[in-house]
């Protein structure tokens, strides 16, 4: 069966520090991978998606970047965090026809102080 | 601009008190409407996909329906364990190639014993 792992679960980082969040998928190959951010009281905002190794599409201009060094690994990074980067970050994957929705990871709560 | 609006923002029910959550959308060429359940501090969990007006899906105490402008998530005789945030999302023709979804801000449901 397919599983998705995301870590860490919580993170408190000072302003200006770097960030690296990791997501891995097991039990499938060539998945579409996504990073979403969820702010309190707001819907999920798509940040990045990837359809293959090294292929990254950015949805919104921001202080973050993403990379996909391996087929089932997706990394969200920042060189210098801002207060506004605080939020709940979710990794997700999908495959197959459009009627198959996302499977989400358990999320990372990032607090920038 | 494609939009997804969920109402109410929050709903408090007594155990056994049936109700409905609403998801209205303004999307040209809907390619699917998705319902997710999200528990606090966790990633969303997939519930249903609906594609065409008149379609219905059921799972335990939940039933999702779709019209040309909105979707309802009916909760029959809810139990405290149904307490969660319910998210609605749509896929548009623009989203299809990347299998991205546009999410509403959710309805927080609390079921009291």
PDB file of C-alpha atoms in Angstrom:
ATOM      1  CA  UNK A   1       0.000   0.000   0.000  1.00  0.00           C
ATOM      2  CA  UNK A   2       1.032   3.584  -0.552  1.00  0.00           C
ATOM      3  CA  UNK A   3       2.154   5.743   2.337  1.00  0.00           C
ATOM      4  CA  UNK A   4       3.425   9.279   2.630  1.00  0.00           C
ATOM      5  CA  UNK A   5       5.817  10.476   5.297  1.00  0.00           C
ATOM      6  CA  UNK A   6       6.397  14.086   6.245  1.00  0.00           C
ATOM      7  CA  UNK A   7       8.726  15.462   8.885  1.00  0.00           C
ATOM      8  CA  UNK A   8       9.247  17.085  11.238  1.00  0.00           C
ATOM      9  CA  UNK A   9       5.779  17.377  12.788  1.00  0.00           C
ATOM     10  CA  UNK A  10       6.543  20.682  14.492  1.00  0.00           C
ATOM     11  CA  UNK A  11       9.298  23.210  14.055  1.00  0.00           C
ATOM     12  CA  UNK A  12      10.133  26.513  15.717  1.00  0.00           C
ATOM     13  CA  UNK A  13      12.713  28.551  13.848  1.00  0.00           C
ATOM     14  CA  UNK A  14      14.086  32.082  14.282  1.00  0.00           C
ATOM     15  CA  UNK A  15      13.646  34.696  11.601  1.00  0.00           C
ATOM     16  CA  UNK A  16      16.466  34.531   9.072  1.00  0.00           C
ATOM     17  CA  UNK A  17      17.274  30.879   9.666  1.00  0.00           C
ATOM     18  CA  UNK A  18      17.141  28.241   6.896  1.00  0.00           C
ATOM     19  CA  UNK A  19      14.383  25.672   6.451  1.00  0.00           C
ATOM     20  CA  UNK A  20      14.207  22.161   5.106  1.00  0.00           C
ATOM     21  CA  UNK A  21      11.036  20.079   5.210  1.00  0.00           C
ATOM     22  CA  UNK A  22      11.065  16.614   3.715  1.00  0.00           C
ATOM     23  CA  UNK A  23       8.374  14.420   2.254  1.00  0.00           C
ATOM     24  CA  UNK A  24       8.699  10.878   0.931  1.00  0.00           C
ATOM     25  CA  UNK A  25       6.194   8.545  -0.684  1.00  0.00           C
ATOM     26  CA  UNK A  26       6.332   4.758  -0.565  1.00  0.00           C
ATOM     27  CA  UNK A  27       4.575   2.118  -2.593  1.00  0.00           C
ATOM     28  CA  UNK A  28       4.181   4.008  -5.852  1.00  0.00           C
ATOM     29  CA  UNK A  29       6.300   5.379  -8.655  1.00  0.00           C
ATOM     30  CA  UNK A  30       6.277   8.648 -10.581  1.00  0.00           C
ATOM     31  CA  UNK A  31       3.658  10.342  -8.399  1.00  0.00           C
ATOM     32  CA  UNK A  32       2.646  13.966  -8.742  1.00  0.00           C
ATOM     33  CA  UNK A  33       3.867  15.707  -5.591  1.00  0.00           C
ATOM     34  CA  UNK A  34       2.587  18.890  -3.970  1.00  0.00           C
ATOM     35  CA  UNK A  35       3.391  21.336  -1.198  1.00  0.00           C
ATOM     36  CA  UNK A  36       0.467  23.225   0.285  1.00  0.00           C
ATOM     37  CA  UNK A  37       0.343  25.776   3.080  1.00  0.00           C
ATOM     38  CA  UNK A  38      -2.657  26.152   5.341  1.00  0.00           C
ATOM     39  CA  UNK A  39      -3.185  29.385   7.279  1.00  0.00           C
ATOM     40  CA  UNK A  40      -5.675  29.597  10.131  1.00  0.00           C
ATOM     41  CA  UNK A  41      -9.213  30.177   8.827  1.00  0.00           C
ATOM     42  CA  UNK A  42      -8.122  29.970   5.224  1.00  0.00           C
ATOM     43  CA  UNK A  43      -8.078  27.307   2.568  1.00  0.00           C
ATOM     44  CA  UNK A  44      -5.060  25.346   1.495  1.00  0.00           C
ATOM     45  CA  UNK A  45      -2.780  27.324  -0.786  1.00  0.00           C
ATOM     46  CA  UNK A  46      -0.800  25.443  -3.420  1.00  0.00           C
ATOM     47  CA  UNK A  47       2.877  26.410  -3.230  1.00  0.00           C
ATOM     48  CA  UNK A  48       4.672  23.964  -5.536  1.00  0.00           C
ATOM     49  CA  UNK A  49       3.969  20.881  -7.560  1.00  0.00           C
ATOM     50  CA  UNK A  50       6.154  18.397  -9.356  1.00  0.00           C
ATOM     51  CA  UNK A  51       5.363  15.874 -12.086  1.00  0.00           C
ATOM     52  CA  UNK A  52       8.832  14.286 -12.108  1.00  0.00           C
ATOM     53  CA  UNK A  53      12.413  14.364 -10.866  1.00  0.00           C
ATOM     54  CA  UNK A  54      13.857  17.854 -11.111  1.00  0.00           C
ATOM     55  CA  UNK A  55      10.560  19.278 -12.431  1.00  0.00           C
ATOM     56  CA  UNK A  56       9.215  21.957 -10.119  1.00  0.00           C
ATOM     57  CA  UNK A  57       6.431  24.443 -10.761  1.00  0.00           C
ATOM     58  CA  UNK A  58       5.908  27.365  -8.427  1.00  0.00           C
ATOM     59  CA  UNK A  59       2.411  28.682  -7.907  1.00  0.00           C
ATOM     60  CA  UNK A  60       3.080  31.831  -5.922  1.00  0.00           C
ATOM     61  CA  UNK A  61       6.124  34.110  -5.608  1.00  0.00           C
ATOM     62  CA  UNK A  62       7.544  33.720  -2.153  1.00  0.00           C
ATOM     63  CA  UNK A  63      10.488  33.119   0.072  1.00  0.00           C
ATOM     64  CA  UNK A  64      10.363  29.344  -0.412  1.00  0.00           C
ATOM     65  CA  UNK A  65      11.723  26.873  -2.936  1.00  0.00           C
ATOM     66  CA  UNK A  66      11.169  23.199  -3.642  1.00  0.00           C
ATOM     67  CA  UNK A  67      13.271  20.388  -5.034  1.00  0.00           C
ATOM     68  CA  UNK A  68      12.687  16.804  -6.103  1.00  0.00           C
ATOM     69  CA  UNK A  69      16.020  14.994  -6.060  1.00  0.00           C
ATOM     70  CA  UNK A  70      14.473  11.521  -6.273  1.00  0.00           C
ATOM     71  CA  UNK A  71      11.243  10.141  -7.704  1.00  0.00           C
ATOM     72  CA  UNK A  72       9.517   9.843  -4.344  1.00  0.00           C
ATOM     73  CA  UNK A  73      11.200  12.646  -2.407  1.00  0.00           C
ATOM     74  CA  UNK A  74      10.015  16.242  -2.250  1.00  0.00           C
ATOM     75  CA  UNK A  75      11.776  18.943  -0.237  1.00  0.00           C
ATOM     76  CA  UNK A  76      10.594  22.412   0.758  1.00  0.00           C
ATOM     77  CA  UNK A  77      13.344  24.893   1.583  1.00  0.00           C
ATOM     78  CA  UNK A  78      14.112  28.448   2.475  1.00  0.00           C
ATOM     79  CA  UNK A  79      17.426  30.239   2.841  1.00  0.00           C
ATOM     80  CA  UNK A  80      16.075  32.844   5.262  1.00  0.00           C
ATOM     81  CA  UNK A  81      12.730  32.455   6.994  1.00  0.00           C
ATOM     82  CA  UNK A  82      10.312  35.338   7.447  1.00  0.00           C
ATOM     83  CA  UNK A  83       7.635  35.684  10.117  1.00  0.00           C
ATOM     84  CA  UNK A  84       5.044  35.346   7.364  1.00  0.00           C
ATOM     85  CA  UNK A  85       6.331  31.848   6.563  1.00  0.00           C
ATOM     86  CA  UNK A  86       4.656  30.503   9.700  1.00  0.00           C
ATOM     87  CA  UNK A  87       1.873  28.044   8.979  1.00  0.00           C
ATOM     88  CA  UNK A  88       0.884  24.430   8.544  1.00  0.00           C
ATOM     89  CA  UNK A  89       2.679  22.822   5.612  1.00  0.00           C
ATOM     90  CA  UNK A  90       1.248  19.796   3.902  1.00  0.00           C
ATOM     91  CA  UNK A  91       2.811  17.466   1.380  1.00  0.00           C
ATOM     92  CA  UNK A  92       0.520  15.450  -0.878  1.00  0.00           C
ATOM     93  CA  UNK A  93       0.724  13.032  -3.762  1.00  0.00           C
ATOM     94  CA  UNK A  94      -1.603  11.879  -6.495  1.00  0.00           C
ATOM     95  CA  UNK A  95      -1.496   9.515  -9.440  1.00  0.00           C
ATOM     96  CA  UNK A  96      -3.689   8.009 -12.052  1.00  0.00           C
ATOM     97  CA  UNK A  97      -6.852   9.517 -13.449  1.00  0.00           C
ATOM     98  CA  UNK A  98      -8.398  12.719 -12.226  1.00  0.00           C
ATOM     99  CA  UNK A  99     -10.952  10.992 -10.056  1.00  0.00           C
ATOM    100  CA  UNK A 100      -8.216  10.022  -7.659  1.00  0.00           C
ATOM    101  CA  UNK A 101      -7.788  12.787  -5.118  1.00  0.00           C
ATOM    102  CA  UNK A 102      -4.770  13.636  -3.077  1.00  0.00           C
ATOM    103  CA  UNK A 103      -3.294  11.684  -0.234  1.00  0.00           C
ATOM    104  CA  UNK A 104      -1.865  14.106   2.300  1.00  0.00           C
ATOM    105  CA  UNK A 105       0.965  13.758   4.751  1.00  0.00           C
ATOM    106  CA  UNK A 106       0.472  14.488   8.419  1.00  0.00           C
ATOM    107  CA  UNK A 107       1.741  18.068   8.094  1.00  0.00           C
ATOM    108  CA  UNK A 108       4.422  20.262   9.662  1.00  0.00           C
ATOM    109  CA  UNK A 109       3.501  23.097  11.983  1.00  0.00           C
ATOM    110  CA  UNK A 110       6.135  25.805  11.389  1.00  0.00           C
ATOM    111  CA  UNK A 111       6.401  28.743  13.748  1.00  0.00           C
ATOM    112  CA  UNK A 112       8.877  31.462  12.867  1.00  0.00           C
ATOM    113  CA  UNK A 113       9.819  33.580  15.883  1.00  0.00           C
TER     114      UNK A 113
ATOM    115  CA  UNK B   1     -11.793  33.809 -11.045  1.00  0.00           C
ATOM    116  CA  UNK B   2     -12.630  30.341  -9.798  1.00  0.00           C
ATOM    117  CA  UNK B   3     -13.852  30.385  -6.214  1.00  0.00           C
ATOM    118  CA  UNK B   4     -14.961  27.902  -3.585  1.00  0.00           C
ATOM    119  CA  UNK B   5     -17.009  29.104  -0.612  1.00  0.00           C
ATOM    120  CA  UNK B   6     -17.971  26.912   2.312  1.00  0.00           C
ATOM    121  CA  UNK B   7     -20.691  27.641   4.847  1.00  0.00           C
ATOM    122  CA  UNK B   8     -21.143  27.829   7.694  1.00  0.00           C
ATOM    123  CA  UNK B   9     -17.626  28.503   8.968  1.00  0.00           C
ATOM    124  CA  UNK B  10     -18.463  26.638  12.156  1.00  0.00           C
ATOM    125  CA  UNK B  11     -21.322  24.372  13.193  1.00  0.00           C
ATOM    126  CA  UNK B  12     -22.161  22.928  16.575  1.00  0.00           C
ATOM    127  CA  UNK B  13     -24.561  19.999  16.717  1.00  0.00           C
ATOM    128  CA  UNK B  14     -25.922  17.743  19.395  1.00  0.00           C
ATOM    129  CA  UNK B  15     -25.276  14.058  18.942  1.00  0.00           C
ATOM    130  CA  UNK B  16     -27.989  12.681  16.639  1.00  0.00           C
ATOM    131  CA  UNK B  17     -28.902  16.104  15.222  1.00  0.00           C
ATOM    132  CA  UNK B  18     -28.638  15.824  11.433  1.00  0.00           C
ATOM    133  CA  UNK B  19     -27.491  18.777   9.323  1.00  0.00           C
ATOM    134  CA  UNK B  20     -25.790  19.776   6.075  1.00  0.00           C
ATOM    135  CA  UNK B  21     -22.632  21.600   5.125  1.00  0.00           C
ATOM    136  CA  UNK B  22     -22.547  23.683   1.964  1.00  0.00           C
ATOM    137  CA  UNK B  23     -19.869  24.193  -0.662  1.00  0.00           C
ATOM    138  CA  UNK B  24     -20.691  26.640  -3.444  1.00  0.00           C
ATOM    139  CA  UNK B  25     -18.403  27.115  -6.402  1.00  0.00           C
ATOM    140  CA  UNK B  26     -17.986  29.409  -9.356  1.00  0.00           C
ATOM    141  CA  UNK B  27     -15.972  27.314 -11.751  1.00  0.00           C
ATOM    142  CA  UNK B  28     -16.120  27.087 -15.502  1.00  0.00           C
ATOM    143  CA  UNK B  29     -15.951  23.479 -16.581  1.00  0.00           C
ATOM    144  CA  UNK B  30     -15.794  21.621 -13.284  1.00  0.00           C
ATOM    145  CA  UNK B  31     -13.566  18.548 -13.487  1.00  0.00           C
ATOM    146  CA  UNK B  32     -14.424  17.186 -10.056  1.00  0.00           C
ATOM    147  CA  UNK B  33     -15.471  18.235  -6.579  1.00  0.00           C
ATOM    148  CA  UNK B  34     -13.734  16.676  -3.591  1.00  0.00           C
ATOM    149  CA  UNK B  35     -14.595  16.450   0.096  1.00  0.00           C
ATOM    150  CA  UNK B  36     -11.965  15.956   2.769  1.00  0.00           C
ATOM    151  CA  UNK B  37     -12.078  15.585   6.523  1.00  0.00           C
ATOM    152  CA  UNK B  38      -9.305  17.171   8.612  1.00  0.00           C
ATOM    153  CA  UNK B  39      -8.690  16.510  12.286  1.00  0.00           C
ATOM    154  CA  UNK B  40      -6.765  19.136  14.304  1.00  0.00           C
ATOM    155  CA  UNK B  41      -3.044  19.084  13.599  1.00  0.00           C
ATOM    156  CA  UNK B  42      -3.345  16.427  10.893  1.00  0.00           C
ATOM    157  CA  UNK B  43      -3.456  16.270   7.133  1.00  0.00           C
ATOM    158  CA  UNK B  44      -6.810  16.114   5.316  1.00  0.00           C
ATOM    159  CA  UNK B  45      -8.309  12.690   4.697  1.00  0.00           C
ATOM    160  CA  UNK B  46     -10.076  12.003   1.407  1.00  0.00           C
ATOM    161  CA  UNK B  47     -13.821  11.319   1.625  1.00  0.00           C
ATOM    162  CA  UNK B  48     -15.554  11.668  -1.760  1.00  0.00           C
ATOM    163  CA  UNK B  49     -15.227  12.763  -5.365  1.00  0.00           C
ATOM    164  CA  UNK B  50     -18.248  13.984  -7.336  1.00  0.00           C
ATOM    165  CA  UNK B  51     -18.245  14.731 -11.041  1.00  0.00           C
ATOM    166  CA  UNK B  52     -21.663  15.533 -12.382  1.00  0.00           C
ATOM    167  CA  UNK B  53     -24.842  17.234 -11.191  1.00  0.00           C
ATOM    168  CA  UNK B  54     -27.153  14.757  -9.513  1.00  0.00           C
ATOM    169  CA  UNK B  55     -24.368  12.484  -8.379  1.00  0.00           C
ATOM    170  CA  UNK B  56     -24.395  11.220  -4.788  1.00  0.00           C
ATOM    171  CA  UNK B  57     -21.837   9.344  -2.685  1.00  0.00           C
ATOM    172  CA  UNK B  58     -22.287   7.850   0.782  1.00  0.00           C
ATOM    173  CA  UNK B  59     -19.972   6.708   3.528  1.00  0.00           C
ATOM    174  CA  UNK B  60     -21.347   5.735   6.914  1.00  0.00           C
ATOM    175  CA  UNK B  61     -23.212   8.805   8.248  1.00  0.00           C
ATOM    176  CA  UNK B  62     -22.028  11.074   5.430  1.00  0.00           C
ATOM    177  CA  UNK B  63     -23.648  11.681   2.069  1.00  0.00           C
ATOM    178  CA  UNK B  64     -22.335  14.119  -0.517  1.00  0.00           C
ATOM    179  CA  UNK B  65     -24.466  15.536  -3.315  1.00  0.00           C
ATOM    180  CA  UNK B  66     -23.658  17.795  -6.253  1.00  0.00           C
ATOM    181  CA  UNK B  67     -25.617  20.369  -8.259  1.00  0.00           C
ATOM    182  CA  UNK B  68     -24.390  22.706 -10.973  1.00  0.00           C
ATOM    183  CA  UNK B  69     -23.514  25.402  -8.437  1.00  0.00           C
ATOM    184  CA  UNK B  70     -22.961  23.695  -5.101  1.00  0.00           C
ATOM    185  CA  UNK B  71     -22.357  20.546  -3.137  1.00  0.00           C
ATOM    186  CA  UNK B  72     -23.806  19.472   0.169  1.00  0.00           C
ATOM    187  CA  UNK B  73     -22.326  17.175   2.759  1.00  0.00           C
ATOM    188  CA  UNK B  74     -25.205  15.723   4.729  1.00  0.00           C
ATOM    189  CA  UNK B  75     -24.443  14.315   8.153  1.00  0.00           C
ATOM    190  CA  UNK B  76     -27.100  11.973   9.494  1.00  0.00           C
ATOM    191  CA  UNK B  77     -27.306  11.327  13.246  1.00  0.00           C
ATOM    192  CA  UNK B  78     -23.757  12.567  13.887  1.00  0.00           C
ATOM    193  CA  UNK B  79     -21.577  11.253  16.666  1.00  0.00           C
ATOM    194  CA  UNK B  80     -18.838  13.112  18.601  1.00  0.00           C
ATOM    195  CA  UNK B  81     -16.202  11.332  16.510  1.00  0.00           C
ATOM    196  CA  UNK B  82     -17.543  13.157  13.450  1.00  0.00           C
ATOM    197  CA  UNK B  83     -16.153  16.385  14.898  1.00  0.00           C
ATOM    198  CA  UNK B  84     -13.568  17.750  12.453  1.00  0.00           C
ATOM    199  CA  UNK B  85     -13.068  20.373   9.784  1.00  0.00           C
ATOM    200  CA  UNK B  86     -14.608  19.411   6.447  1.00  0.00           C
ATOM    201  CA  UNK B  87     -12.903  20.779   3.364  1.00  0.00           C
ATOM    202  CA  UNK B  88     -14.320  21.118  -0.109  1.00  0.00           C
ATOM    203  CA  UNK B  89     -12.100  21.390  -3.178  1.00  0.00           C
ATOM    204  CA  UNK B  90     -12.619  21.649  -6.930  1.00  0.00           C
ATOM    205  CA  UNK B  91     -10.588  20.777  -9.973  1.00  0.00           C
ATOM    206  CA  UNK B  92     -10.924  23.044 -12.980  1.00  0.00           C
ATOM    207  CA  UNK B  93      -9.758  22.621 -16.578  1.00  0.00           C
ATOM    208  CA  UNK B  94      -6.731  24.744 -15.682  1.00  0.00           C
ATOM    209  CA  UNK B  95      -5.950  22.379 -12.833  1.00  0.00           C
ATOM    210  CA  UNK B  96      -6.394  19.182 -14.803  1.00  0.00           C
ATOM    211  CA  UNK B  97      -2.919  18.795 -16.260  1.00  0.00           C
ATOM    212  CA  UNK B  98      -1.251  19.249 -12.909  1.00  0.00           C
ATOM    213  CA  UNK B  99      -4.031  17.595 -10.920  1.00  0.00           C
ATOM    214  CA  UNK B 100      -4.139  20.566  -8.562  1.00  0.00           C
ATOM    215  CA  UNK B 101      -7.150  21.425  -6.443  1.00  0.00           C
ATOM    216  CA  UNK B 102      -8.637  24.730  -5.280  1.00  0.00           C
ATOM    217  CA  UNK B 103      -9.792  24.470  -1.668  1.00  0.00           C
ATOM    218  CA  UNK B 104     -12.451  26.249   0.357  1.00  0.00           C
ATOM    219  CA  UNK B 105     -11.653  27.449   3.870  1.00  0.00           C
ATOM    220  CA  UNK B 106     -13.616  24.635   5.507  1.00  0.00           C
ATOM    221  CA  UNK B 107     -16.433  24.118   7.983  1.00  0.00           C
ATOM    222  CA  UNK B 108     -15.481  23.298  11.588  1.00  0.00           C
ATOM    223  CA  UNK B 109     -17.987  20.800  12.912  1.00  0.00           C
ATOM    224  CA  UNK B 110     -18.349  20.081  16.595  1.00  0.00           C
ATOM    225  CA  UNK B 111     -20.725  17.334  17.743  1.00  0.00           C
ATOM    226  CA  UNK B 112     -21.521  17.387  21.413  1.00  0.00           C
ATOM    227  CA  UNK B 113     -22.596  14.239  23.325  1.00  0.00           C
TER     228      UNK B 113
END
